[in-house]
CSV table of C-alpha atoms in Angstrom, one decimal:
chain,number,residue,atom,x,y,z
A,10,MET,CA,10.1,-3.6,211.7
A,11,ALA,CA,12.8,-1.3,210.5
A,12,SER,CA,13.0,-3.4,207.3
A,13,GLU,CA,9.3,-2.9,206.7
A,14,THR,CA,9.6,0.9,207.3
A,15,THR,CA,12.5,1.0,204.8
A,16,LYS,CA,10.5,-1.0,202.2
A,17,THR,CA,7.5,1.3,202.7
A,18,TYR,CA,9.7,4.3,202.4
A,19,GLN,CA,11.3,2.9,199.2
A,20,LYS,CA,7.9,2.1,197.7
A,21,ARG,CA,6.7,5.7,198.3
A,22,LYS,CA,9.9,7.1,196.9
A,23,ARG,CA,9.6,5.0,193.7
A,24,LYS,CA,5.9,6.0,193.4
A,25,LYS,CA,6.8,9.7,193.8
A,26,GLN,CA,9.6,9.4,191.2
A,27,SER,CA,7.2,7.5,188.9
A,28,SER,CA,4.5,10.3,189.2
A,29,GLU,CA,7.2,13.0,188.7
A,30,GLY,CA,8.3,11.1,185.5
A,31,GLN,CA,4.7,10.8,184.3
A,32,TRP,CA,4.2,14.5,185.0
A,33,PHE,CA,7.3,15.4,182.9
A,34,TRP,CA,6.1,13.2,180.0
A,35,LYS,CA,2.6,14.6,180.1
A,36,LEU,CA,3.9,18.2,180.0
A,37,LEU,CA,6.3,17.3,177.2
A,38,SER,CA,3.5,15.7,175.2
A,39,PHE,CA,1.2,18.7,175.7
A,40,CYS,CA,4.0,21.1,174.6
A,41,LEU,CA,4.6,19.0,171.5
A,42,PHE,CA,0.9,18.9,170.8
A,43,LEU,CA,0.7,22.8,171.0
A,44,LEU,CA,3.7,23.1,168.8
A,45,ILE,CA,2.2,20.9,166.1
A,46,VAL,CA,-1.2,22.7,166.3
A,47,GLY,CA,0.7,26.0,166.1
A,48,ILE,CA,2.6,25.0,163.0
A,49,PHE,CA,-0.5,23.7,161.3
A,50,PHE,CA,-2.4,26.9,162.1
A,51,ARG,CA,0.4,29.1,160.9
A,52,GLN,CA,0.7,27.1,157.6
A,53,THR,CA,-3.0,27.2,157.0
A,54,LEU,CA,-3.1,31.0,157.6
A,55,MET,CA,-0.1,31.5,155.3
A,56,GLN,CA,-2.0,29.6,152.5
A,57,LEU,CA,-5.1,31.8,152.9
A,58,TYR,CA,-3.6,35.2,153.8
A,59,ARG,CA,-0.5,37.4,153.4
A,60,ILE,CA,0.7,40.6,155.1
A,61,HIS,CA,1.9,43.2,152.6
A,62,PRO,CA,3.7,46.4,153.6
A,63,ILE,CA,2.9,49.6,151.6
A,64,GLU,CA,5.8,51.5,150.2
A,65,GLY,CA,5.5,54.7,148.3
A,66,THR,CA,2.7,57.2,147.6
A,67,SER,CA,1.0,55.7,144.6
A,68,MET,CA,-2.1,54.6,146.5
A,69,GLU,CA,-2.6,57.8,148.6
A,70,PRO,CA,-5.0,58.7,150.0
A,71,ALA,CA,-6.4,55.2,150.4
A,72,LEU,CA,-3.1,53.7,151.6
A,73,ASN,CA,-0.1,55.5,152.9
A,74,SER,CA,3.5,54.5,152.9
A,75,GLY,CA,4.4,52.5,156.0
A,76,GLU,CA,0.9,51.0,156.4
A,77,ILE,CA,0.4,47.2,156.4
A,78,VAL,CA,-2.5,45.4,154.6
A,79,LEU,CA,-3.9,42.0,155.1
A,80,VAL,CA,-4.4,40.2,151.7
A,81,SER,CA,-6.8,37.3,151.1
A,82,LYS,CA,-5.4,34.8,148.6
A,83,GLN,CA,-8.9,33.3,148.1
A,84,THR,CA,-10.8,36.3,146.9
A,85,VAL,CA,-11.4,37.0,143.2
A,86,PRO,CA,-10.6,40.6,142.2
A,87,GLN,CA,-13.6,42.8,141.4
A,88,ARG,CA,-13.7,46.3,139.8
A,89,TYR,CA,-12.4,48.9,142.3
A,90,SER,CA,-11.0,46.4,144.7
A,91,LEU,CA,-7.4,46.7,145.9
A,92,ILE,CA,-5.1,43.9,144.9
A,93,SER,CA,-1.6,42.8,145.7
A,94,PHE,CA,0.6,41.4,142.9
A,95,SER,CA,4.2,40.8,141.8
A,96,LEU,CA,5.7,41.8,138.5
A,97,GLU,CA,9.4,41.4,137.7
A,98,LYS,CA,10.3,40.8,141.3
A,99,GLU,CA,8.5,44.1,142.4
A,100,GLN,CA,5.5,44.0,144.8
A,101,PHE,CA,2.5,46.3,144.1
A,102,VAL,CA,-0.9,47.2,145.6
A,103,LYS,CA,-3.2,48.9,143.1
A,104,ARG,CA,-6.9,49.3,142.4
A,105,VAL,CA,-8.6,47.2,139.7
A,106,ILE,CA,-10.3,49.4,137.1
A,107,GLY,CA,-10.8,47.0,134.2
A,108,VAL,CA,-11.8,43.3,134.5
A,109,PRO,CA,-11.7,40.5,131.9
A,110,GLY,CA,-14.1,41.1,129.1
A,111,ASP,CA,-14.4,44.9,129.6
A,112,ALA,CA,-14.7,46.7,126.3
A,113,PHE,CA,-12.3,49.5,125.4
A,114,PHE,CA,-10.8,51.4,122.5
A,115,ILE,CA,-7.7,53.3,122.0
A,116,GLN,CA,-7.2,56.6,120.1
A,117,GLY,CA,-3.6,57.6,119.9
A,118,THR,CA,-2.4,57.1,123.5
A,119,ARG,CA,-5.9,57.6,125.0
A,120,MET,CA,-7.6,54.5,126.3
A,121,VAL,CA,-11.4,54.6,126.9
A,122,PHE,CA,-13.1,51.9,129.0
A,123,ASP,CA,-16.8,50.9,128.9
A,124,LEU,CA,-17.6,50.5,132.6
A,125,ASP,CA,-21.3,49.5,132.3
A,126,GLY,CA,-20.5,46.3,130.4
A,127,THR,CA,-23.0,47.0,127.5
A,128,GLY,CA,-20.4,47.8,124.8
A,129,LYS,CA,-22.3,51.1,124.2
A,130,PHE,CA,-19.8,53.1,126.2
A,131,LEU,CA,-22.6,54.9,128.3
A,132,THR,CA,-20.4,54.9,131.4
A,133,THR,CA,-16.7,55.4,130.5
A,134,TYR,CA,-13.4,55.9,132.1
A,135,SER,CA,-10.6,57.4,129.9
A,136,LEU,CA,-6.9,58.0,130.5
A,137,ASP,CA,-3.6,58.4,128.8
A,138,ILE,CA,-1.4,55.3,128.6
A,139,ALA,CA,2.2,54.7,127.5
A,140,GLU,CA,2.8,54.7,123.7
A,141,ARG,CA,4.2,51.2,123.9
A,142,GLN,CA,1.0,49.9,125.6
A,143,ALA,CA,-1.2,51.8,123.1
A,144,ASN,CA,0.6,50.2,120.2
A,145,GLU,CA,0.4,46.7,121.8
A,146,TRP,CA,-3.3,47.0,122.6
A,147,LYS,CA,-4.6,49.1,119.6
A,148,ASN,CA,-6.1,46.0,117.8
A,149,LEU,CA,-7.9,44.7,120.9
A,150,SER,CA,-11.5,45.6,121.8
A,151,ALA,CA,-11.7,44.0,125.3
A,152,ILE,CA,-9.5,43.1,128.2
A,153,PRO,CA,-8.3,39.5,127.7
A,154,GLU,CA,-9.4,36.6,129.8
A,155,ASP,CA,-7.5,36.4,133.1
A,156,CYS,CA,-6.2,39.9,132.7
A,157,TYR,CA,-6.8,43.1,134.8
A,158,PHE,CA,-6.2,46.8,134.2
A,159,VAL,CA,-5.0,48.4,137.5
A,160,LEU,CA,-4.2,52.0,138.5
A,161,GLY,CA,-2.8,53.6,141.6
A,162,ASP,CA,-5.0,56.2,143.2
A,163,HIS,CA,-2.3,58.9,143.0
A,164,LEU,CA,-2.1,58.8,139.2
A,165,GLU,CA,0.7,61.4,138.9
A,166,VAL,CA,3.2,59.1,140.6
A,167,SER,CA,1.8,55.7,140.1
A,168,LYS,CA,3.5,52.9,138.0
A,169,ASP,CA,0.6,50.8,136.9
A,170,SER,CA,-1.1,49.2,133.9
A,171,ARG,CA,-0.6,52.4,131.9
A,172,VAL,CA,3.1,51.5,131.9
A,173,PHE,CA,3.5,47.8,132.5
A,174,GLY,CA,0.3,46.5,130.9
A,175,TRP,CA,-2.1,43.9,132.1
A,176,VAL,CA,-1.8,42.1,135.4
A,177,THR,CA,-2.6,38.5,134.9
A,178,SER,CA,-4.5,36.2,137.4
A,179,SER,CA,-1.2,34.3,138.0
A,180,ASP,CA,0.6,37.6,139.0
A,181,ILE,CA,-2.1,38.4,141.7
A,182,GLU,CA,-1.4,37.4,145.3
A,183,GLY,CA,-4.8,38.4,146.5
A,184,THR,CA,-7.3,41.1,147.4
A,185,VAL,CA,-6.7,43.6,150.2
A,186,LEU,CA,-9.1,42.9,153.2
A,187,LEU,CA,-7.8,45.2,155.9
A,188,LYS,CA,-5.3,47.9,156.5
A,189,ASN,CA,-3.7,49.0,159.8
């Protein structure tokens, strides 16, 4: 009888150890599943969006230094949208003023854009640009394909297309969706 009680006890003990082992493996499997889903989710988000910190005052009052913006990598820039881009290892957030195909002319260092798209210059935007850019663009009559003209909202301090020229589609990281 004692032998049967011992056998029953040992069976129960093995069954308990077995269920504890199964519980451990189920928990480990679940944690690995969550880790894989988390990595996949993070990678997917990183392909679609980017977080960009704002430094400087060139976009005031729309964006202030120290703010953070969420940038969509899937959105095509439109006139007046804010875009994030990189040029020569510098990061920028600026406003799109001129889009591919927009007509313009240059007189001296003054650039005049046709904003209504008719080529009649009924709605225009004009500004002074750097002499180097004026000389480079004086023989053009429209913004080239895949190029954008961008400005900072705070023109007095902004380093933008007036100085560094066109921003190409390949330089653009995305369009600003949200700010904090």
